[in-house]
Tab-separated table of C-alpha atoms and ligand atoms in Angstrom:
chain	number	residue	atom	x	y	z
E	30	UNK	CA	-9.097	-20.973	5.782
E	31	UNK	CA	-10.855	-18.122	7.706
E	32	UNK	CA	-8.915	-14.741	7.105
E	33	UNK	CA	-9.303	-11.724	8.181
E	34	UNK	CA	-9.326	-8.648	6.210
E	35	UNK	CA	-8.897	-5.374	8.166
E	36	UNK	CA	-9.660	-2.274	5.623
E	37	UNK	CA	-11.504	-5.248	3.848
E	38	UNK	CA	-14.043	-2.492	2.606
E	39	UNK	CA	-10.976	-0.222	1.555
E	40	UNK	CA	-9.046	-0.042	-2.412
E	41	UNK	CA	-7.299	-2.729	-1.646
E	42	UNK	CA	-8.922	-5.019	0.988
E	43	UNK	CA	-11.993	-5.281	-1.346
E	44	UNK	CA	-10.066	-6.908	-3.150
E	45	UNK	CA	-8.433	-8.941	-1.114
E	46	UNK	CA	-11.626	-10.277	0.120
E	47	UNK	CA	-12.919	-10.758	-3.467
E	48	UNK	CA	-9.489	-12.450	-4.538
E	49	UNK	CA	-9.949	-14.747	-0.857
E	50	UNK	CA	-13.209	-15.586	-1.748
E	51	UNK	CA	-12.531	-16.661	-5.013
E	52	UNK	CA	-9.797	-19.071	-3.757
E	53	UNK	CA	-12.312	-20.611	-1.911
E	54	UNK	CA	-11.721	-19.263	1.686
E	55	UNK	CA	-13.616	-17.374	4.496
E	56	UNK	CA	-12.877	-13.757	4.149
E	57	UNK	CA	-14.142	-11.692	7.231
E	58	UNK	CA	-14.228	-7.943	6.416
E	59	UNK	CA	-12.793	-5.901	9.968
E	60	UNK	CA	-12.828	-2.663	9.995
E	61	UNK	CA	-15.041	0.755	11.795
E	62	UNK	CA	-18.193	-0.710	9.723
E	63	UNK	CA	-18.171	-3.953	10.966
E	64	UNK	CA	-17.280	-2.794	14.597
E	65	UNK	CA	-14.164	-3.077	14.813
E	66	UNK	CA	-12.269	0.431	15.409
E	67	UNK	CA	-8.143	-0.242	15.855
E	68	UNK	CA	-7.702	3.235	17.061
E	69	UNK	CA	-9.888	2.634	20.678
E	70	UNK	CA	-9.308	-1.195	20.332
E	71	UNK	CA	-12.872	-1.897	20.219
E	72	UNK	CA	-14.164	-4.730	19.173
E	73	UNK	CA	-10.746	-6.683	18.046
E	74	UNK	CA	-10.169	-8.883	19.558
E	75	UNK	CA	-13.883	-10.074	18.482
E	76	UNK	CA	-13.065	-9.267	15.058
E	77	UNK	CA	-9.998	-11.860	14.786
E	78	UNK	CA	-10.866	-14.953	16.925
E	79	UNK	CA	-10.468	-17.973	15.231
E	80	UNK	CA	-8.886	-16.629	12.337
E	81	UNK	CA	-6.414	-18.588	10.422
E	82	UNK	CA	-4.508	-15.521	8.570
E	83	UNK	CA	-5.096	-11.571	9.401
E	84	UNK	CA	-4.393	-9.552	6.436
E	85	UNK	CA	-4.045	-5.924	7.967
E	86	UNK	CA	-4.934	-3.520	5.355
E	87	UNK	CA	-6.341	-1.077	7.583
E	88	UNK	CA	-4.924	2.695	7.215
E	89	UNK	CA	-5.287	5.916	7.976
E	90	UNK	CA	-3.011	8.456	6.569
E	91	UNK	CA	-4.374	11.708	8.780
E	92	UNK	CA	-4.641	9.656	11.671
E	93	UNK	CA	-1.509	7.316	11.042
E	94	UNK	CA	-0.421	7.488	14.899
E	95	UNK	CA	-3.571	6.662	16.220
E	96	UNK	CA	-5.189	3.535	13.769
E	97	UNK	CA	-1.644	2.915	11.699
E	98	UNK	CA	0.780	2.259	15.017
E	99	UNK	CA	-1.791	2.210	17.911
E	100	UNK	CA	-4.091	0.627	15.900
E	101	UNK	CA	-1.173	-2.175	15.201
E	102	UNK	CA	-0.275	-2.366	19.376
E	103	UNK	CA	-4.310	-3.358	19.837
E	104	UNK	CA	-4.011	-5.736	16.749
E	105	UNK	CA	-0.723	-7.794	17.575
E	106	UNK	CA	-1.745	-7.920	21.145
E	107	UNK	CA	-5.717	-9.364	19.929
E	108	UNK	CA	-3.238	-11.228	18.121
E	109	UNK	CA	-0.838	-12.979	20.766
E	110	UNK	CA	-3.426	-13.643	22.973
E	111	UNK	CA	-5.090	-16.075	20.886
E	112	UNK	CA	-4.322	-19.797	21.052
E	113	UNK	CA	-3.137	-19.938	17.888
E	114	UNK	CA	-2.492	-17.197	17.001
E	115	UNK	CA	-2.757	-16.209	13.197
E	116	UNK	CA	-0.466	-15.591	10.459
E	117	UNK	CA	-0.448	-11.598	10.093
E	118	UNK	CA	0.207	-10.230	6.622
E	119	UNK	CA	1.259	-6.833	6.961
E	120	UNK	CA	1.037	-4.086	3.644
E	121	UNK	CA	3.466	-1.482	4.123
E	122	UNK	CA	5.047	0.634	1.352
E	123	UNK	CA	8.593	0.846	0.019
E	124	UNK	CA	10.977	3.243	1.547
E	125	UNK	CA	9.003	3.313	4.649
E	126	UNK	CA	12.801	2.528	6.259
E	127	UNK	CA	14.590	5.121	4.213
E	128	UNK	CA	11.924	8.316	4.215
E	129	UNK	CA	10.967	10.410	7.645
E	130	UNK	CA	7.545	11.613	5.876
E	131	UNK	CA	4.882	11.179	9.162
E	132	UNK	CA	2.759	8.548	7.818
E	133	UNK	CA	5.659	6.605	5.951
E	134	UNK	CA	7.352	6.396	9.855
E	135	UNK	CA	3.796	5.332	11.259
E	136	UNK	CA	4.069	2.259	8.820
E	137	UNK	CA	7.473	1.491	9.479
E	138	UNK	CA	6.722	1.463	13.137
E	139	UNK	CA	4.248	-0.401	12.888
E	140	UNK	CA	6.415	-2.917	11.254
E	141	UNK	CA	8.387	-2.734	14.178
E	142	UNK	CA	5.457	-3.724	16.472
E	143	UNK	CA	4.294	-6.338	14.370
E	144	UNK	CA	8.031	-7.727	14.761
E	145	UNK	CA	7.462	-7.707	18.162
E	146	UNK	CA	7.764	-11.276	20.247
E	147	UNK	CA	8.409	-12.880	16.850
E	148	UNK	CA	4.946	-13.914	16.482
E	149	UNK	CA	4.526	-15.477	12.787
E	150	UNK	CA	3.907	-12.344	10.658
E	151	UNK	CA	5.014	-11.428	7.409
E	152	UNK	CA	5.555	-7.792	6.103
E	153	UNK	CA	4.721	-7.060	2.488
E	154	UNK	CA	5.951	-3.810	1.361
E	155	UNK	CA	4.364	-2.376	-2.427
E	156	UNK	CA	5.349	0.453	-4.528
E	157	UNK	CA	2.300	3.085	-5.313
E	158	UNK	CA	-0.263	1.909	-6.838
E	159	UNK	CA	-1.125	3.136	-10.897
E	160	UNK	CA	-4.076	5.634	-9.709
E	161	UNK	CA	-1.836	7.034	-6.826
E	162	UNK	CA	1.227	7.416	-9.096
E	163	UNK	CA	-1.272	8.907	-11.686
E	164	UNK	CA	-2.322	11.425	-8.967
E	165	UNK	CA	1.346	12.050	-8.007
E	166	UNK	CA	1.961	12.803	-11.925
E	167	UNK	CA	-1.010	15.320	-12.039
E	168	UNK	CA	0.124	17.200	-9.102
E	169	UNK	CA	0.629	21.265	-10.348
E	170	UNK	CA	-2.197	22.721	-12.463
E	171	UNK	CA	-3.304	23.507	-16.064
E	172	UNK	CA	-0.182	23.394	-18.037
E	173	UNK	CA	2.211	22.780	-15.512
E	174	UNK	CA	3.018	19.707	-13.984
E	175	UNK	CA	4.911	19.635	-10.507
E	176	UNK	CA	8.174	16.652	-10.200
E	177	UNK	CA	9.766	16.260	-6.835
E	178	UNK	CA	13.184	16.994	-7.739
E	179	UNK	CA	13.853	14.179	-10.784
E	180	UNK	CA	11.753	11.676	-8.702
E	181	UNK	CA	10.997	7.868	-10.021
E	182	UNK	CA	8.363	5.707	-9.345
E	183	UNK	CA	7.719	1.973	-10.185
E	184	UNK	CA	3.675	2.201	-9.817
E	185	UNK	CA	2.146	-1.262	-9.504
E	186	UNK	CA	-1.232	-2.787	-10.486
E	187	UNK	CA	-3.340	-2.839	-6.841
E	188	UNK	CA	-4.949	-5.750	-8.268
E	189	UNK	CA	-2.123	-7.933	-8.579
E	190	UNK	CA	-0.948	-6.871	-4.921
E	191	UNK	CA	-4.643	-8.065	-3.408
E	192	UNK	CA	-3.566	-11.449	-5.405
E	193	UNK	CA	-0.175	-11.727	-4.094
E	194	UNK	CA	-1.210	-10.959	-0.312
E	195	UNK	CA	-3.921	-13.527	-0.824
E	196	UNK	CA	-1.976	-16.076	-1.984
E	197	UNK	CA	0.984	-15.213	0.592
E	198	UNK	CA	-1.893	-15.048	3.777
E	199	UNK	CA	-3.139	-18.585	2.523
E	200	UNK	CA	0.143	-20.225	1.952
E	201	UNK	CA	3.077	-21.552	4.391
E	202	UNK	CA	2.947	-20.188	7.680
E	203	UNK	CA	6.333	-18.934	8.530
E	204	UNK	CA	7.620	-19.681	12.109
E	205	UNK	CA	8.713	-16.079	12.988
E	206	UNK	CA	8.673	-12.553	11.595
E	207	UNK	CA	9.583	-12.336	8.204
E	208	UNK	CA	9.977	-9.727	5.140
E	209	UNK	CA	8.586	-10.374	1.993
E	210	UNK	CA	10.045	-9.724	-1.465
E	211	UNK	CA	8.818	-5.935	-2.192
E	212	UNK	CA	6.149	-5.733	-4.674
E	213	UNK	CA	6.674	-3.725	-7.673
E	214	UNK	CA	5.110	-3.187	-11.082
E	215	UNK	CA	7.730	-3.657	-14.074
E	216	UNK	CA	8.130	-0.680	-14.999
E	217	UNK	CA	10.468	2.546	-13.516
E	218	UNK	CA	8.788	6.136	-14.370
E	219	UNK	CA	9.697	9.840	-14.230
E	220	UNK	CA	6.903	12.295	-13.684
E	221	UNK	CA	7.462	13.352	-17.108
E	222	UNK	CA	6.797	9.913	-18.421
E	223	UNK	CA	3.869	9.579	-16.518
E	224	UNK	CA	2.451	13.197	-17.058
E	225	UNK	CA	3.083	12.370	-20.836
E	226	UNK	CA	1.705	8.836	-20.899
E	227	UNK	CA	-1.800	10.479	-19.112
E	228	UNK	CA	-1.936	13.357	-20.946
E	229	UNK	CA	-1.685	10.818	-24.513
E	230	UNK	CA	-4.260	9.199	-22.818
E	231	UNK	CA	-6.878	12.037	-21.925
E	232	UNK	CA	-6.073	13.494	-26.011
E	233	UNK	CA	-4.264	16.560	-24.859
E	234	UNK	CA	-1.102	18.321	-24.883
E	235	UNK	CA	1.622	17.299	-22.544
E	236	UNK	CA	2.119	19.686	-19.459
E	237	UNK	CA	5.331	21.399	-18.716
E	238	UNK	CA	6.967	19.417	-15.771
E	239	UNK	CA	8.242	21.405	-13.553
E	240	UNK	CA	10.864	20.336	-11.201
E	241	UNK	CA	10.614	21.642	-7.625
E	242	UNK	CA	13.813	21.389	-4.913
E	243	UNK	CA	13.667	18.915	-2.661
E	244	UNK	CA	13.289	20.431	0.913
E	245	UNK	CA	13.331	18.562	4.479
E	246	UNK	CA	14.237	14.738	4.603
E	247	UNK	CA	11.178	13.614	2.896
E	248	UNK	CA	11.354	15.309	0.064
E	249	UNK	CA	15.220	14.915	-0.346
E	250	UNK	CA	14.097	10.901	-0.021
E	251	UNK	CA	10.999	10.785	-2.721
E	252	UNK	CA	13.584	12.789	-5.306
E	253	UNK	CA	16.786	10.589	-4.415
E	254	UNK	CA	14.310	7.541	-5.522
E	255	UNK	CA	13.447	5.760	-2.327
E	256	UNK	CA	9.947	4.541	-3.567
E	257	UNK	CA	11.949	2.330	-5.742
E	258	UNK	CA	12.763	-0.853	-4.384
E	259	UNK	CA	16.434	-1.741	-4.454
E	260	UNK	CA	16.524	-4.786	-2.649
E	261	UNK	CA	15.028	-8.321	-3.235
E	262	UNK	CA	11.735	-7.308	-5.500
E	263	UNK	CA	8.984	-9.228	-6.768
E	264	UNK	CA	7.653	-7.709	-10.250
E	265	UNK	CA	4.143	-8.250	-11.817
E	266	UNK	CA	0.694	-7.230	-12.884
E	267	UNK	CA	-0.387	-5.214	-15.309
E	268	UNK	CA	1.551	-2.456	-16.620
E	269	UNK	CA	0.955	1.523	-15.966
E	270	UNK	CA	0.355	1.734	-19.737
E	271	UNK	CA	-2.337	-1.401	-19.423
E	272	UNK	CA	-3.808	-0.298	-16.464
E	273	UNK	CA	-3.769	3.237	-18.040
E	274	UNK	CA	-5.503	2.019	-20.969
E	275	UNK	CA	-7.882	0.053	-19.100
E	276	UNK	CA	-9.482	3.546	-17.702
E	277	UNK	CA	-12.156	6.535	-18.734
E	278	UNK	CA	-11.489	9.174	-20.737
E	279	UNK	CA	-10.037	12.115	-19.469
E	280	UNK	CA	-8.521	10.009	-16.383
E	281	UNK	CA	-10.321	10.961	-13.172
E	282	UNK	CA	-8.546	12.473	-10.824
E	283	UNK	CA	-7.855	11.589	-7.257
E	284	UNK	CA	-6.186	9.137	-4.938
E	285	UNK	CA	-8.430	5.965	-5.173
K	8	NAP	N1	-2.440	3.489	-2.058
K	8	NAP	C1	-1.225	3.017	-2.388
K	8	NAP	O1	-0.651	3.364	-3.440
K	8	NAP	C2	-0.522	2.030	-1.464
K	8	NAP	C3	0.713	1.492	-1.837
K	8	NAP	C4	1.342	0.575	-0.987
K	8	NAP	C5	0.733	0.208	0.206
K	8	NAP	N2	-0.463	0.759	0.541
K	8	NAP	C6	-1.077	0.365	1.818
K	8	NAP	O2	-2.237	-0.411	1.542
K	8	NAP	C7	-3.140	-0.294	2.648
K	8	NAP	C8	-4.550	-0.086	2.128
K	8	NAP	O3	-4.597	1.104	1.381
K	8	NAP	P1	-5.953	1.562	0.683
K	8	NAP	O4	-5.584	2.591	-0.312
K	8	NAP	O5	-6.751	0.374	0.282
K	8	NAP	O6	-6.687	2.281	1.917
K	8	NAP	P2	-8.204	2.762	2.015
K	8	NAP	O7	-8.955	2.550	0.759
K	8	NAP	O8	-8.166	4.143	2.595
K	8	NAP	O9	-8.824	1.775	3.109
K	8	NAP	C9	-8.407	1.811	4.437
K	8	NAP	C10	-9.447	1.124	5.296
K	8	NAP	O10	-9.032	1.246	6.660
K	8	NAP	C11	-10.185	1.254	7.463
K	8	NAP	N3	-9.923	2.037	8.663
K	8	NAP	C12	-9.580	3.345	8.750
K	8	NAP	N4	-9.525	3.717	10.042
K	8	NAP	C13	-9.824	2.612	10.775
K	8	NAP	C14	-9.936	2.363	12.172
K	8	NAP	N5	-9.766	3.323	13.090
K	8	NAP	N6	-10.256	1.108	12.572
K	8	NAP	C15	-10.484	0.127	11.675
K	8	NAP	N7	-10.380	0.296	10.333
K	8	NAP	C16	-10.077	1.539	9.903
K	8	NAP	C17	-11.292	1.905	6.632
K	8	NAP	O11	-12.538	1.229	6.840
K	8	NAP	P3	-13.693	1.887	7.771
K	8	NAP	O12	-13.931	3.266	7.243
K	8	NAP	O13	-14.861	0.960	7.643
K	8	NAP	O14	-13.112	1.881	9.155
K	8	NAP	C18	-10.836	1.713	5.181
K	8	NAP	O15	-11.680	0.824	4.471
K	8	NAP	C19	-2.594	0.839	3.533
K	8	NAP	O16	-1.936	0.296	4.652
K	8	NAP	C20	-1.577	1.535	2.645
K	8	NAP	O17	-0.501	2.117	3.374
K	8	NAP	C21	-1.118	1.642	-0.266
């Protein structure tokens, strides 16, 4: 098959494209490098003719109204203007439907216009992957860790989400809009867990957590546990503890 990766250069669409590749398919990487720039709409339409499966990984969090929803309207209408037109696999996040934080309604709305005409398209929302939960956990400085309220997170292994979009881009074509099962890694965490777990890791003292109120909608919605899925779930991958174990020494920080 001949998909369609956009972000296919990004954390996760690399390895999409890897996991594609390895399954024996055409993976075409779409994103600003390869000409293709969702926010003007040039150069889509280009990017996805012929393709079989789009897997839209493409994000960007500062601009999320511009390349996340307007990026989406060029996309889906590339999109319904072909032939046949492809199977789109969309990667949202859990709690994009429950939490009014900018980029988390960007996402949902894009959802929306992906749902659009009931083209075949499936949504695929994921928890936060390890090295973003990680980065979550570290948030505060020296000694002190900062917790959203009493906030959980089920952080999930970005590898095993590349697989399952893969597989899920590649496999029946559904013959409308669908959701997908949320993907999830096994395991529910507390900042204090995590903070603990990284700080065993990196052969230092645990930090203080410290617990900070919740203000505005957003917040209220990350401490009330919203990034944990509570509908029909799909668990798997490695573990935060495996993936955890599986990196340098101290952990580097940042998002990716
Ligand atoms: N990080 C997480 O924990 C997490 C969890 C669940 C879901 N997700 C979702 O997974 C997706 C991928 O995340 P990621 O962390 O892999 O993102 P990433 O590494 O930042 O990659 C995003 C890609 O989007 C492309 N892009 C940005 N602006 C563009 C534009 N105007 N036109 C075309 N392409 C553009 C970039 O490529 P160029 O620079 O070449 O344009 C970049 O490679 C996102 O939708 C995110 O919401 C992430």
């Amino acid at each position: 098959m001949r998909v369609v990766v956009t972000g296919g250069a990004g954390d996760l669409g690399a390895r999409v494209v890897r996991e594609l590749q390895g399954m024996g398919h055409e993976a075409v990487v779409a994103s600003r490098r390869t000409g293709m720039d969702l926010a003007s709409g040039e150069g889509v339409a280009e990017a996805i003719a012929g393709a079989d499966a789009v897997i839209h990984a493409a994000s960007n969090p500062t601009k999320a109204q511009a390349v996340d929803v307007g990026g989406t309207v060029h996309l889906m209408d590339a999109v319904r203007r072909q032939p046949a037109p492809p199977h789109v696999v969309y990667v949202s996040i859990v709690g994009v439907d429950r939490n009014p934080y900018p980029y988390y309604r960007a996402k949902e709305m894009a959802e929306r216009v992906i749902g659009l005409g009931n083209t075949p398209a499936t949504i695929v929302r994921a928890t936060q992957f390890h090295v973003l939960a990680a980065y979550f956990a570290r948030m505060g400085a020296g000694p002190i860790a900062l917790s959203i309220g009493d906030m959980t997170i089920q952080p999930v292994d970005i590898d095993w989400v590349a697989t399952r979009l893969a597989q899920v881009a590649t496999g029946p074509r559904p013959a409308a809009y669908q959701h997908h099962a949320d993907l999830a890694g096994p395991e529910v965490f507390t900042t204090d867990q995590l903070s603990r777990l990284i700080a065993e890791h990196d052969g230092r003292t645990p930090p203080k957590v410290v617990r900070v109120p919740a203000i505005g909608g957003a917040m209220r919605s990350f401490a009330e546990g919203d990034l944990v899925p509570t509908g029909d779930v799909e668990t798997g991958g490695r573990s935060f503890r495996e993936w955890l174990a599986a990196q340098p020494v101290p952990l580097p920080r940042g998002r990716h």
